[in-house]
mmCIF file of C-alpha atoms in Angstrom:
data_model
loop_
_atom_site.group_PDB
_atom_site.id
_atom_site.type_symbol
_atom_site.label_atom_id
_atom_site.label_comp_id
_atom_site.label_asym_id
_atom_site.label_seq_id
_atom_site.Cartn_x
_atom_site.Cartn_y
_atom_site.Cartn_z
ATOM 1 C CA UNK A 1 -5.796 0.552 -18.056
ATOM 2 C CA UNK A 2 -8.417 0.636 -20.642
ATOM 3 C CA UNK A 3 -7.983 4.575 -20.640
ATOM 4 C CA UNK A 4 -8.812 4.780 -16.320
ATOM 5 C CA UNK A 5 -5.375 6.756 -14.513
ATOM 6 C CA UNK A 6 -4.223 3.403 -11.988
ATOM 7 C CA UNK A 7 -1.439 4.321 -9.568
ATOM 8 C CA UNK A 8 1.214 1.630 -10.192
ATOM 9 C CA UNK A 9 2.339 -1.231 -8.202
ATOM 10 C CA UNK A 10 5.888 -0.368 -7.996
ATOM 11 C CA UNK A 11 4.664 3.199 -6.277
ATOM 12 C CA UNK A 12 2.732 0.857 -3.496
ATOM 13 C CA UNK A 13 5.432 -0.583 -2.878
ATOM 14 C CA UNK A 14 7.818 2.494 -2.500
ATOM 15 C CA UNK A 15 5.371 4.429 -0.640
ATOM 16 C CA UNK A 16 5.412 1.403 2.009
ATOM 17 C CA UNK A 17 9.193 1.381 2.080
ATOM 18 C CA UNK A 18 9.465 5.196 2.660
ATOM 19 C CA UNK A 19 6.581 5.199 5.365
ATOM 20 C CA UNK A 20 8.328 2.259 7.170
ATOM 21 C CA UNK A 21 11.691 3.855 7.120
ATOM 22 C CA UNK A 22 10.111 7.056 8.871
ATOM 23 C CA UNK A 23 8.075 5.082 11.019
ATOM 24 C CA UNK A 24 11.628 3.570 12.461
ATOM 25 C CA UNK A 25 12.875 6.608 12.441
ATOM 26 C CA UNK A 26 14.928 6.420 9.415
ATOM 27 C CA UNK A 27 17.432 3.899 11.290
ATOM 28 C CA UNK A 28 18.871 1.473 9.561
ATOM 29 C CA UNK A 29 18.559 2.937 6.141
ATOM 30 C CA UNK A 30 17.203 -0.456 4.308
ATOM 31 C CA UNK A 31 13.356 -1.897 4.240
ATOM 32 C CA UNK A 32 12.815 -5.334 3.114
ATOM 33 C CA UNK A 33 9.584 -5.876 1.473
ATOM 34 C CA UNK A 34 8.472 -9.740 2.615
ATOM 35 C CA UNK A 35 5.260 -11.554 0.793
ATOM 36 C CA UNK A 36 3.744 -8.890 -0.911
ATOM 37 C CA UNK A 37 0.386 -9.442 -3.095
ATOM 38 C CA UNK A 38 -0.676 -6.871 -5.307
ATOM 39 C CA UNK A 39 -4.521 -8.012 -5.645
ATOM 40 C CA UNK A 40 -5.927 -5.407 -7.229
ATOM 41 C CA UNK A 41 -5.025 -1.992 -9.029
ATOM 42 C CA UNK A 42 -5.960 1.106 -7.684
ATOM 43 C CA UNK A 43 -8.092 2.937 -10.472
ATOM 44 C CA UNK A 44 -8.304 6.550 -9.363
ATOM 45 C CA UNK A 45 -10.791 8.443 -9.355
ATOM 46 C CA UNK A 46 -12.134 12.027 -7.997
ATOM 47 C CA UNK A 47 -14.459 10.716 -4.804
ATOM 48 C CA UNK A 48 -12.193 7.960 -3.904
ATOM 49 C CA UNK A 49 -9.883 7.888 -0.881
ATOM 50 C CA UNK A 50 -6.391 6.177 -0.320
ATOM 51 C CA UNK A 51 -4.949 4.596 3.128
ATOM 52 C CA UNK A 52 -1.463 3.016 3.396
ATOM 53 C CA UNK A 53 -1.806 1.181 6.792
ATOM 54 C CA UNK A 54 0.966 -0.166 8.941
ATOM 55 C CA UNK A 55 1.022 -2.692 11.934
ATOM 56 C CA UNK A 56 3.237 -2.959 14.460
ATOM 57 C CA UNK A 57 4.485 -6.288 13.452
ATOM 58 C CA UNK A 58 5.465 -4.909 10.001
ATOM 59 C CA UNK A 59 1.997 -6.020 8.656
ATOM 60 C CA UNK A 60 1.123 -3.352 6.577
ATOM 61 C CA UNK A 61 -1.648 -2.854 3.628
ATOM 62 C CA UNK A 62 -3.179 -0.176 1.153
ATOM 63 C CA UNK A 63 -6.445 0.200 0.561
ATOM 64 C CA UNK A 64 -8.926 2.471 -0.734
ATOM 65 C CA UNK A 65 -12.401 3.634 -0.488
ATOM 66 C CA UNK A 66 -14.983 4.858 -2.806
ATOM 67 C CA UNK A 67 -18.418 4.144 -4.059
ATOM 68 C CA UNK A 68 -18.342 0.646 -2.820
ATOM 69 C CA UNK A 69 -16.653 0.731 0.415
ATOM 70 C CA UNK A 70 -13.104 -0.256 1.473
ATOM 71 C CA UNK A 71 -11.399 -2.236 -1.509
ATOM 72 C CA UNK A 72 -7.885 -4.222 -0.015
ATOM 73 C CA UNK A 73 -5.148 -3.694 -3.149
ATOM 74 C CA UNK A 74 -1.746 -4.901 -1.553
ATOM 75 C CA UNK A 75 -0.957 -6.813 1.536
ATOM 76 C CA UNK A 76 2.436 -7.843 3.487
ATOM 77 C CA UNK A 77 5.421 -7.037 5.791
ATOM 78 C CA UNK A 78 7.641 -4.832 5.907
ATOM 79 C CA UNK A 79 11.247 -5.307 8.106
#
């Protein structure tokens, strides 16, 4: 965007698929995605760090960190 590398939404949301199938184990084989925001894009950059977190009610969440502290970029559930 506007020449800055930003990881894509799609790969948010595949990344949170994958992590909750291994997080169950892999059983099952299918991960429904419910009420997912994308609220901001992730503009990468060398001093910034990236955290895909997961609750155990299928909450989950990726965020990052950089100059100006945590920065939310997607929320919702996965089942």
């Amino acid at each position: 965007v506007y020449g800055a590398p930003v990881v894509p939404g799609a790969a948010h949301l595949c990344a949170l698929a994958d992590q909750r199938l291994d997080l169950s184990g892999g059983k099952g084989g299918e991960v429904r995605l419910r009420g997912m925001e994308l609220r901001a894009p992730v503009v990468v950059t060398d001093e910034m760090a990236l955290q895909y977190v997961h609750g155990k009610n299928g909450a989950c969440e990726v965020r990052s960190q950089g100059e100006g502290g945590w920065k939310l970029h997607v929320v919702g559930r996965t089942e």
